[in-house]
Coordinates of C-alpha atoms and ligand atoms in Angstrom, one line a residue:
M204 CA 0.1 0.3 0.2
V205 CA 1.3 3.9 -0.8
G206 CA 0.2 6.0 2.0
N207 CA 0.6 9.9 1.8
K208 CA 4.2 10.0 2.9
E209 CA 5.6 7.6 0.2
L210 CA 3.0 10.0 -2.2
A211 CA 4.8 13.3 -1.1
E212 CA 8.5 11.9 -1.3
L213 CA 7.9 10.7 -5.1
I214 CA 6.2 13.9 -5.6
F215 CA 8.9 16.2 -3.8
P216 CA 11.4 13.9 -3.1
E217 CA 14.0 17.5 -2.9
V218 CA 12.3 19.0 -0.2
K219 CA 13.6 18.1 3.2
E220 CA 12.9 20.3 4.8
T221 CA 9.6 20.6 7.0
I222 CA 7.3 22.9 8.6
E223 CA 9.1 22.9 11.9
D224 CA 12.3 24.4 9.8
L225 CA 9.9 26.9 8.5
E226 CA 8.0 28.3 12.0
K227 CA 12.5 28.7 13.2
R228 CA 13.1 30.5 10.6
Y229 CA 10.5 32.9 11.0
P230 CA 9.9 33.8 14.0
D231 CA 7.0 35.4 15.5
R232 CA 8.0 39.5 15.8
N233 CA 9.6 40.5 18.6
L234 CA 7.1 43.9 18.0
K235 CA 5.4 45.9 20.9
S236 CA 1.8 44.7 21.6
G237 CA -0.4 46.6 19.9
A238 CA 1.5 46.8 17.0
E239 CA 0.2 45.5 14.0
V240 CA 2.2 44.1 10.9
T241 CA 1.0 44.8 7.3
R242 CA 1.8 44.7 3.7
F243 CA 0.9 45.8 1.0
A244 CA 1.2 42.9 -1.9
P245 CA 1.0 43.8 -5.7
S246 CA 1.6 41.6 -8.9
P247 CA 3.4 43.3 -10.4
T248 CA 0.7 43.9 -13.9
G249 CA 0.6 46.6 -14.7
F250 CA 0.5 50.5 -13.0
L251 CA -0.5 51.4 -10.4
H252 CA -3.9 51.6 -9.7
T253 CA -5.7 54.7 -7.9
G254 CA -7.2 52.0 -5.7
S255 CA -4.0 50.5 -4.9
L256 CA -2.5 53.0 -3.5
F257 CA -5.2 54.2 -1.3
T258 CA -4.8 50.4 -0.3
S259 CA -1.2 50.8 0.2
M260 CA -1.6 54.1 2.3
V261 CA -4.0 52.1 5.1
C262 CA -1.7 49.1 4.5
H263 CA 1.6 51.8 6.0
K264 CA -0.6 53.6 7.9
V265 CA -1.4 51.6 10.1
A266 CA 1.7 49.6 11.2
K267 CA 3.3 53.4 11.4
Q268 CA 1.2 54.3 14.1
S269 CA 0.9 51.0 15.6
G270 CA 4.8 51.6 16.2
G271 CA 4.4 48.1 13.7
I272 CA 5.7 47.2 10.2
F273 CA 4.7 47.5 6.8
Y274 CA 5.7 45.1 4.0
V275 CA 5.6 44.9 0.8
R276 CA 6.4 41.9 -1.1
L277 CA 4.9 41.2 -4.6
E278 CA 3.0 37.9 -6.0
D279 CA 3.8 37.2 -9.1
T280 CA 2.5 33.5 -10.0
D281 CA 0.7 34.8 -12.4
T282 CA 3.7 35.0 -14.7
K283 CA 1.3 35.1 -17.9
R284 CA 0.0 38.0 -16.8
E285 CA 3.5 40.0 -15.2
I286 CA 4.4 43.4 -16.8
Q287 CA 7.9 43.6 -17.3
G288 CA 9.4 46.2 -15.2
S289 CA 6.1 47.3 -13.5
G290 CA 7.7 46.0 -9.9
E291 CA 10.2 48.7 -9.2
Q292 CA 8.1 51.1 -11.3
L293 CA 5.2 49.8 -8.4
L294 CA 7.8 51.1 -5.5
D295 CA 8.9 54.6 -6.9
Q296 CA 5.4 55.3 -7.6
L297 CA 4.6 54.5 -4.2
K298 CA 8.3 56.1 -2.5
L299 CA 6.4 59.7 -4.4
F300 CA 3.5 59.4 -2.1
G301 CA 5.7 59.2 1.1
I302 CA 4.4 55.1 1.2
V303 CA 8.3 53.6 1.7
P304 CA 8.5 49.8 3.0
D305 CA 10.3 48.9 6.1
E306 CA 10.6 45.8 5.2
G307 CA 10.6 44.3 2.2
Y308 CA 10.5 44.0 -2.3
L309 CA 12.0 47.9 -3.0
G310 CA 12.2 47.3 -6.1
N311 CA 15.9 46.9 -7.5
S312 CA 16.7 45.0 -4.4
Q313 CA 15.6 43.0 -1.0
K314 CA 15.5 44.2 2.7
G315 CA 14.3 42.3 5.9
D316 CA 15.0 38.7 7.8
Y317 CA 11.1 37.0 5.7
G318 CA 11.8 37.2 2.4
P319 CA 12.5 36.4 -0.1
Y320 CA 9.7 38.9 -0.3
I321 CA 8.8 37.9 -4.2
Q322 CA 7.2 35.2 -4.6
S323 CA 8.6 33.1 -6.9
Q324 CA 11.3 33.2 -5.2
R325 CA 9.7 31.7 -2.7
A326 CA 8.6 28.0 -4.8
N327 CA 10.7 26.0 -2.2
I328 CA 9.1 27.2 0.9
Y329 CA 5.2 26.8 -0.8
K330 CA 7.0 22.8 -1.3
V331 CA 7.4 21.9 1.6
V332 CA 4.2 23.5 3.2
I333 CA 2.2 21.1 -0.2
K334 CA 4.9 18.4 0.7
H335 CA 3.5 18.2 4.1
L336 CA -0.3 18.6 3.2
L337 CA -0.3 15.5 1.4
E338 CA 1.6 13.6 4.0
E339 CA -1.5 14.7 6.3
G340 CA -3.7 13.6 3.0
K341 CA -4.9 17.3 2.8
A342 CA -3.7 18.0 -0.7
Y343 CA -3.7 15.6 -3.2
P344 CA -2.6 16.3 -7.3
D345 CA -4.9 15.7 -10.1
F346 CA -5.2 14.9 -13.3
A347 CA -7.6 16.7 -14.6
T348 CA -6.7 17.6 -18.6
P349 CA -8.4 20.5 -20.3
E350 CA -10.7 19.0 -21.8
E351 CA -12.1 17.3 -18.4
L352 CA -12.6 20.1 -16.6
E353 CA -14.8 21.1 -19.5
E354 CA -16.9 18.2 -19.4
I355 CA -17.9 18.7 -15.7
R356 CA -18.6 22.6 -16.2
A357 CA -20.9 22.0 -19.1
K358 CA -23.0 19.1 -16.7
Q359 CA -22.7 22.0 -13.8
E360 CA -23.7 24.3 -16.3
A361 CA -26.9 21.6 -17.6
N362 CA -28.0 21.5 -14.6
K363 CA -27.6 24.1 -12.6
L364 CA -25.6 23.9 -10.3
T365 CA -22.3 25.6 -8.8
P366 CA -19.3 25.6 -11.0
G367 CA -15.5 24.5 -9.7
Y368 CA -14.5 21.1 -8.6
Y369 CA -15.3 20.1 -5.8
G370 CA -17.3 17.2 -4.3
E371 CA -17.9 14.4 -6.6
F372 CA -17.3 16.5 -9.4
A373 CA -13.7 16.5 -7.9
K374 CA -13.0 12.9 -9.3
Y375 CA -9.6 12.7 -8.2
R376 CA -10.0 13.2 -4.6
F377 CA -11.6 10.0 -5.1
L378 CA -8.0 7.9 -6.9
T379 CA -6.5 4.9 -4.0
N380 CA -3.0 6.8 -3.5
E381 CA -1.1 3.1 -5.8
E382 CA -2.8 5.3 -8.2
R383 CA -1.8 8.2 -7.6
K384 CA 1.5 7.0 -8.5
E385 CA 1.4 4.7 -11.4
R386 CA 0.2 7.8 -13.0
I387 CA 3.1 10.0 -11.6
L388 CA 5.2 6.9 -12.1
N389 CA 4.2 7.2 -16.0
G390 CA 4.8 11.2 -16.8
Q391 CA 1.1 12.3 -16.8
P392 CA 0.4 16.2 -16.1
Y393 CA -0.5 17.3 -12.0
V394 CA -1.8 20.2 -11.0
I395 CA -1.8 19.7 -6.4
R396 CA -5.1 20.2 -5.3
F397 CA -5.8 21.2 -1.7
K398 CA -8.7 18.8 0.5
S399 CA -11.3 20.4 1.4
N400 CA -13.4 18.7 3.7
G401 CA -16.2 21.8 3.9
N402 CA -20.0 22.3 2.8
H403 CA -21.4 24.8 0.4
L404 CA -24.6 24.1 3.1
N405 CA -22.8 25.1 5.8
K406 CA -21.9 28.6 7.7
I407 CA -19.5 30.5 9.2
P408 CA -18.6 33.3 11.4
V409 CA -15.3 35.4 10.1
S410 CA -14.5 38.7 11.1
D411 CA -13.8 41.8 9.1
L412 CA -12.5 44.8 11.1
I413 CA -14.7 46.8 8.8
R414 CA -17.5 44.8 8.1
G415 CA -17.8 43.8 12.2
D416 CA -18.9 40.0 12.6
F417 CA -20.6 38.2 9.3
E418 CA -22.0 34.9 8.0
I419 CA -20.0 32.8 5.1
A420 CA -21.2 29.6 3.5
E421 CA -17.2 27.3 3.2
N422 CA -16.2 26.7 1.0
D423 CA -16.1 23.0 -0.2
L424 CA -14.4 23.6 -3.9
D425 CA -11.2 21.3 -3.8
I426 CA -8.3 24.4 -4.8
V427 CA -5.5 24.3 -6.8
I428 CA -3.1 25.1 -4.5
L429 CA 0.2 24.9 -7.3
K430 CA 0.5 24.9 -11.0
S431 CA 1.8 23.1 -13.6
D432 CA 4.7 25.3 -13.9
G433 CA 5.5 24.8 -10.0
L434 CA 3.9 28.2 -9.0
P435 CA 1.0 28.1 -6.3
T436 CA -1.9 30.3 -6.7
Y437 CA -2.6 33.5 -5.3
H438 CA -4.9 31.9 -2.3
F439 CA -2.2 28.8 -1.6
A440 CA 0.8 30.8 -1.1
H441 CA -0.9 34.5 0.0
A442 CA -2.0 32.5 3.4
C443 CA 2.3 30.9 3.0
D444 CA 3.2 34.3 3.3
D445 CA 1.2 36.3 5.4
H446 CA 2.2 33.0 8.3
F447 CA 5.9 33.3 6.9
M448 CA 6.3 37.1 6.8
R449 CA 4.2 36.9 10.7
T450 CA 1.7 39.5 9.4
T451 CA -1.2 40.4 11.6
T452 CA -3.8 42.3 9.7
V453 CA -4.2 42.1 5.9
I454 CA -6.1 44.7 4.5
R455 CA -7.2 44.3 0.6
G456 CA -9.9 45.4 -2.0
E457 CA -12.7 43.8 -0.8
E458 CA -13.5 41.5 -4.0
W459 CA -11.7 39.0 -2.0
I460 CA -15.0 38.4 0.9
A461 CA -15.6 36.2 -1.6
S462 CA -13.1 34.7 -1.5
L463 CA -12.4 34.5 2.7
P464 CA -14.0 30.3 3.0
I465 CA -11.0 29.5 1.5
H466 CA -9.0 32.2 3.0
V467 CA -9.6 30.7 7.2
Q468 CA -10.2 27.0 5.5
L469 CA -6.9 27.2 4.6
F470 CA -5.7 28.4 8.2
K471 CA -8.0 26.1 10.3
E472 CA -6.0 22.8 8.5
L473 CA -2.8 23.8 7.7
G474 CA -3.2 24.4 12.3
W475 CA -2.3 28.2 11.8
T476 CA -3.6 31.0 13.7
A477 CA -5.2 33.4 10.9
P478 CA -4.2 37.5 10.2
K479 CA -7.1 40.3 11.5
Y480 CA -8.9 40.8 7.5
A481 CA -9.6 44.4 6.2
H482 CA -11.4 44.7 3.1
L483 CA -11.8 48.1 1.8
P484 CA -14.1 49.3 0.0
V485 CA -13.8 50.0 -4.2
I486 CA -14.2 53.2 -5.0
M487 CA -16.3 54.5 -7.2
K488 CA -16.9 57.5 -8.7
I489 CA -20.3 59.2 -10.9
G490 CA -20.7 57.9 -13.9
E491 CA -22.2 58.9 -16.8
N492 CA -25.8 58.6 -16.6
G493 CA -25.5 59.9 -13.6
N494 CA -25.4 56.2 -11.1
K495 CA -21.9 55.0 -9.0
R496 CA -19.6 53.3 -10.7
K497 CA -16.6 51.6 -9.6
L498 CA -13.5 53.3 -11.3
S499 CA -12.3 51.2 -13.9
K500 CA -8.9 51.3 -16.2
R501 CA -10.5 51.5 -18.8
L502 CA -12.7 54.3 -19.1
D503 CA -11.7 57.0 -16.4
A504 CA -7.9 57.8 -16.6
E505 CA -7.9 59.2 -12.1
A506 CA -8.0 55.4 -12.1
A507 CA -4.1 55.7 -12.6
V508 CA -2.0 57.1 -10.0
S509 CA -0.1 58.7 -13.5
F510 CA -2.5 60.8 -14.0
F511 CA -2.1 62.6 -11.3
L512 CA 1.9 62.8 -11.7
E513 CA 1.6 63.9 -15.4
D514 CA -0.4 66.6 -14.3
G515 CA 1.1 67.8 -11.8
Y516 CA -1.0 67.4 -8.4
P517 CA 0.4 67.8 -5.3
S518 CA 1.0 64.1 -3.9
D519 CA 0.7 65.1 -0.1
A520 CA -2.6 66.6 -1.7
L521 CA -3.3 63.0 -3.8
I522 CA -3.1 61.2 -0.6
M523 CA -4.8 64.1 2.3
Y524 CA -7.9 63.2 0.1
L525 CA -7.0 59.2 -0.5
M526 CA -7.3 59.6 3.8
T527 CA -11.0 61.6 3.4
I528 CA -12.0 58.4 1.6
A529 CA -10.9 56.3 4.3
N530 CA -12.0 58.2 7.5
S531 CA -14.4 60.3 7.7
N532 CA -13.1 62.2 10.6
F533 CA -10.2 63.3 8.5
E534 CA -11.8 66.2 6.7
E535 CA -12.8 68.6 9.7
W536 CA -9.0 67.0 11.0
I537 CA -6.8 68.9 8.4
F538 CA -8.4 71.0 8.5
E539 CA -8.3 72.5 12.2
H540 CA -4.1 71.1 10.7
K541 CA -4.5 73.6 8.3
F542 CA -2.7 70.3 5.0
E543 CA 0.1 70.0 8.0
H544 CA 1.3 67.1 9.5
M545 CA -0.9 64.6 8.4
E546 CA 0.9 62.3 10.3
D547 CA -0.3 63.4 13.4
F548 CA -4.0 61.7 12.3
V549 CA -4.6 58.6 13.6
F550 CA -6.8 56.3 11.3
S551 CA -9.5 53.9 12.6
F552 CA -11.2 50.9 11.3
D553 CA -14.7 52.1 12.5
K554 CA -15.1 54.9 11.0
M555 CA -14.7 53.6 7.3
S556 CA -17.2 54.1 5.2
L557 CA -19.2 50.9 3.8
E558 CA -20.8 52.6 1.0
G559 CA -18.5 52.4 -1.2
A560 CA -15.5 55.2 -1.8
L561 CA -16.9 58.2 -3.6
F562 CA -14.1 60.1 -6.4
D563 CA -14.5 63.9 -6.3
M564 CA -11.7 65.3 -8.6
G565 CA -13.4 68.3 -7.0
K566 CA -12.1 68.3 -3.2
L567 CA -9.4 66.6 -4.9
C568 CA -8.9 69.9 -6.9
F569 CA -9.7 72.1 -3.3
F570 CA -7.5 70.4 -1.8
S571 CA -4.3 70.1 -4.3
R572 CA -5.0 74.4 -4.5
E573 CA -4.9 74.5 -1.1
I574 CA -1.3 73.1 -0.4
L575 CA -0.2 74.7 -3.8
G576 CA -0.7 77.4 -1.9
K577 CA 1.5 77.1 1.2
K578 CA 4.1 76.2 -0.9
T579 CA 7.3 78.8 -0.7
K580 CA 8.3 80.6 -3.7
E581 CA 11.1 78.4 -3.0
E582 CA 9.3 75.4 -2.9
M583 CA 7.2 75.8 -5.7
L584 CA 10.0 76.6 -8.1
Q585 CA 11.5 73.6 -7.4
M586 CA 8.1 71.2 -7.5
T587 CA 7.8 72.3 -10.2
L588 CA 11.4 72.5 -11.9
E589 CA 11.7 68.7 -10.5
Y590 CA 8.1 68.1 -12.5
S591 CA 8.1 69.3 -15.5
K592 CA 11.6 67.7 -16.4
K593 CA 10.1 63.7 -16.3
Y594 CA 6.2 65.4 -18.1
N595 CA 6.0 68.7 -19.0
Q596 CA 9.7 69.8 -21.9
K597 CA 7.7 73.6 -22.4
L598 CA 6.8 74.0 -18.4
F599 CA 10.8 72.7 -17.7
D600 CA 12.2 74.6 -20.7
L601 CA 9.4 78.4 -19.0
V602 CA 10.4 78.0 -16.0
N603 CA 14.5 78.1 -16.3
R604 CA 15.2 80.7 -18.9
D605 CA 14.9 82.4 -15.1
H606 CA 14.5 81.4 -12.3
E607 CA 14.2 84.7 -10.1
Y608 CA 11.3 85.6 -12.6
F609 CA 9.8 82.5 -12.4
K610 CA 9.5 83.3 -8.4
E611 CA 8.7 86.4 -8.3
I612 CA 5.5 85.8 -10.7
I613 CA 4.6 82.7 -9.0
N614 CA 5.1 83.9 -5.2
I615 CA 2.1 86.3 -5.9
E616 CA -0.4 86.6 -2.9
R617 CA 2.4 84.0 -1.7
E618 CA 3.9 83.2 1.8
K619 CA 1.4 85.4 3.8
E620 CA -2.0 84.6 6.5
N621 CA -4.0 83.6 3.7
P622 CA -2.5 82.8 0.3
R623 CA -4.3 82.6 -3.0
K624 CA -4.7 79.6 -4.4
D625 CA -3.9 80.6 -8.2
Y626 CA -2.7 76.8 -9.4
E627 CA -4.8 74.6 -8.8
K628 CA -1.6 71.3 -10.4
L629 CA 1.4 72.1 -11.0
G630 CA 1.1 71.1 -14.9
G631 CA -1.7 74.0 -15.5
I632 CA 1.4 76.8 -14.3
Y633 CA 2.0 77.6 -17.9
D634 CA -1.2 78.4 -19.2
I635 CA -1.7 81.2 -16.3
I636 CA 2.5 82.3 -16.3
S637 CA 3.2 82.2 -20.4
F638 CA 1.2 85.7 -20.3
F639 CA 4.0 87.2 -18.6
Y640 CA 6.8 86.4 -20.5
K641 CA 6.5 89.9 -23.5
D642 CA 7.4 86.3 -27.0
L643 CA 4.2 83.9 -25.7
Y644 CA 2.4 87.6 -24.9
D645 CA 2.8 88.2 -28.6
A646 CA 2.6 85.8 -30.2
Y647 CA -1.2 84.6 -28.3
I648 CA -2.6 87.8 -29.4
K649 CA -1.2 87.3 -33.3
E650 CA -3.4 84.7 -33.7
N651 CA -6.2 85.1 -31.5
P652 CA -8.5 87.8 -30.8
L653 CA -8.5 89.6 -27.5
V654 CA -12.7 88.9 -26.4
F655 CA -14.4 91.2 -23.9
N656 CA -17.4 91.7 -22.3
E657 CA -19.9 91.7 -25.6
K658 CA -21.4 94.5 -23.9
F659 CA -19.2 97.2 -24.6
T660 CA -17.5 98.4 -28.0
L661 CA -14.0 98.6 -28.8
E662 CA -13.7 101.6 -29.2
T663 CA -15.5 102.2 -25.0
V664 CA -12.4 99.5 -24.4
K665 CA -10.5 101.8 -25.6
E666 CA -10.8 104.8 -24.1
V667 CA -10.8 103.3 -20.7
V668 CA -7.8 101.5 -21.5
S669 CA -5.9 103.9 -22.9
A670 CA -6.6 106.2 -19.8
M671 CA -5.0 103.2 -17.4
K672 CA -2.2 104.2 -18.8
K673 CA -1.6 106.6 -16.9
L674 CA -2.4 104.6 -13.5
D675 CA 0.3 105.1 -10.9
L676 CA 2.3 101.4 -10.1
S677 CA 4.6 103.4 -7.3
L678 CA 1.3 103.7 -5.1
D679 CA 0.1 100.3 -2.7
E680 CA -2.1 98.6 -3.9
Q681 CA -5.7 100.0 -2.7
G682 CA -4.0 103.7 -4.0
W683 CA -3.6 101.4 -7.0
F684 CA -7.1 100.2 -7.2
N685 CA -8.9 104.8 -5.3
N686 CA -6.6 105.3 -8.0
M687 CA -7.6 102.8 -10.8
K688 CA -11.8 103.8 -9.1
A689 CA -11.0 107.7 -9.3
I690 CA -10.5 107.2 -13.4
G691 CA -13.0 104.7 -13.6
D692 CA -15.4 107.2 -12.7
S693 CA -14.6 110.3 -14.4
L694 CA -15.1 107.7 -17.6
G695 CA -18.8 106.7 -16.6
F696 CA -17.8 103.4 -15.0
S697 CA -19.4 103.9 -11.2
S698 CA -17.1 102.6 -8.4
D699 CA -20.2 102.8 -6.5
R700 CA -22.4 99.8 -5.7
K701 CA -25.7 101.3 -4.1
A702 CA -26.2 104.1 -6.6
Y703 CA -24.6 102.4 -10.1
K704 CA -27.7 99.7 -8.6
A705 CA -29.9 102.5 -8.2
N706 CA -29.7 103.5 -11.5
P707 CA -27.7 102.0 -14.2
G708 CA -28.8 103.4 -17.1
A709 CA -27.1 106.7 -15.0
F710 CA -23.9 104.8 -15.9
K711 CA -21.4 103.0 -18.5
G712 CA -20.9 99.6 -15.8
M713 CA -18.9 98.9 -13.3
T714 CA -15.6 99.4 -11.9
G715 CA -15.7 95.6 -11.8
D716 CA -15.4 96.4 -15.9
V717 CA -13.0 99.0 -16.8
A718 CA -10.4 96.4 -14.2
E719 CA -11.5 93.6 -16.8
M720 CA -11.0 95.2 -19.5
L721 CA -7.4 96.3 -18.3
R722 CA -6.9 92.3 -17.1
I723 CA -7.8 91.1 -20.8
T724 CA -5.0 93.8 -22.5
L725 CA -2.6 92.9 -20.4
T726 CA -2.8 88.7 -19.6
T727 CA -5.5 88.0 -22.9
R728 CA -7.0 86.4 -20.3
K729 CA -10.1 87.0 -17.6
N730 CA -9.0 85.4 -14.4
S731 CA -5.1 86.1 -13.8
P732 CA -3.4 86.5 -10.6
N733 CA -3.7 89.4 -8.2
L734 CA -3.8 92.6 -11.5
Y735 CA -1.6 95.0 -9.2
Y736 CA 0.8 92.6 -8.9
V737 CA 1.0 91.6 -12.7
M738 CA 1.0 94.7 -13.3
R739 CA 4.0 95.9 -12.0
I740 CA 5.9 92.3 -12.2
L741 CA 4.9 93.7 -16.7
G742 CA 6.7 97.0 -15.2
K743 CA 5.3 100.1 -16.7
E744 CA 6.6 100.2 -20.4
E745 CA 5.1 96.6 -21.0
C746 CA 2.1 98.0 -19.2
N747 CA 1.7 101.2 -21.7
R748 CA 3.8 99.2 -24.6
R749 CA 0.4 96.1 -24.4
I750 CA -2.3 99.1 -24.5
D751 CA -0.7 100.2 -27.5
L752 CA -1.5 97.6 -29.1
V753 CA -5.0 96.7 -28.4
L754 CA -5.5 100.6 -29.3
A755 CA -3.8 99.5 -32.9
K756 CA -6.3 97.5 -33.3
Ligands
LIG961 N1 -1.9 40.1 -5.9 C1 -2.9 40.6 -4.3 C2 -2.9 41.8 -5.1 O1 -3.3 42.6 -6.0 C3 -3.7 40.8 -3.1 C4 -4.7 41.2 -3.0 C5 -4.0 41.1 -1.2 O2 -3.3 42.7 -1.1 O3 -3.8 39.7 -0.9 O4 -4.8 42.2 -6.2

């Protein structure tokens, strides 16, 4: 008779280590009580998804605030889907958001005593555990061919039964070890399956840090644990890794809840304590038809973290914004803390909404304006150079013409108590400031008409802007504005709102109209940074030259 041990030896003659050896090699971590060990476990299958940034941010936060360890593990067992270089890129991008692992896979290297942290390098570890399961009769080689699997599927479909390899359909679980040995010796290909002892009709209690305790149908699938390529499947690998890497809390997307019965069962049958689980809600957005839908890699630019990097949203704005999605009390907190020291905020799973987090681009832009508004001119210069060097050559060249001039421009109403928030993203800077540069202004007006309020004739515009040549730029802002009001009044544009309201027919317009004509003349735009400072930076001569260009029309 062929025993389980003999079968296990036949399948894995090269495996000499035991589970006990692994337990010794990866001892419990010596951390203070309450310290959480969390991990981000990306697959190198493409760009960093905004949802993954969200998950990794929470993993990082939970570990840091508890004095624990945050590590990254590369889950690369699905070799068909792997995209070369994407692992490194993921790590590079995480770093830009301040998410730096304490240990694990770091892109070009690995660090820590619980490695390797790349699953494809852990094949030996998985084999030790699988050999153990074979010895215990909790796993078996499955020789089903693709045709046989298809036959099972068709039969289940015809009889409206749950699809999958389980119970009576799991036909190779019923072979004797003699039959298994014979097939193996004959060279028949096989995978290794876990032998489930569960019943789909049973409900088992499970626990989630966000959802609390609930019941879920027990697993009865004999899942594949080792594929024919010698690598494990996600379900099995994550159980081994989270156990031997001593993870305390698994934080991952809610799409994994459906697999929880498999995971709970695996841990139980392996005799290991399962980690705590927290399944994060998926990030949603309001779709074209007004209904909520998942943020989609295919449809939504904002699903990829690279979108924010390419447009130059500051990384802290995105992280702060994502934290508002993660914890309902964060928004108030960060306002109180003036958008600073986010590391002091205490995240809690209790404050996480289950509704499906809604991505709100408008709110992100608001955060971004706040954060860019708080930077000094020097920081703005450095950030803009760093960003534009990588993503925006046109802006890079512009800023590099003259750093001092750029700082002067960018410093308009900055570095003060309530700075103005003219900039929403670094990528938007070029369009906002290009008019400051003489040649760009000239090129613009050569190609484009200046668009004034159609209430006024070109004659009126000319009359007004011509008179504005008299504006005294040596005055302070208030003096300058009073000067403008007085000139406007003399031309029939009221500086007195009440008087205008009482008898609008008596005036051509108001001071605001005057300012707008001048603004469009000097900046080509209806919106610009504070006009007083714009004029001072341009200088009297250049302002008058621009006015003359309009007068010549
Ligand atoms: N590799 C899995 C994924 O990318 C990780 C899930 C987990 O965190 O356990 O979805």
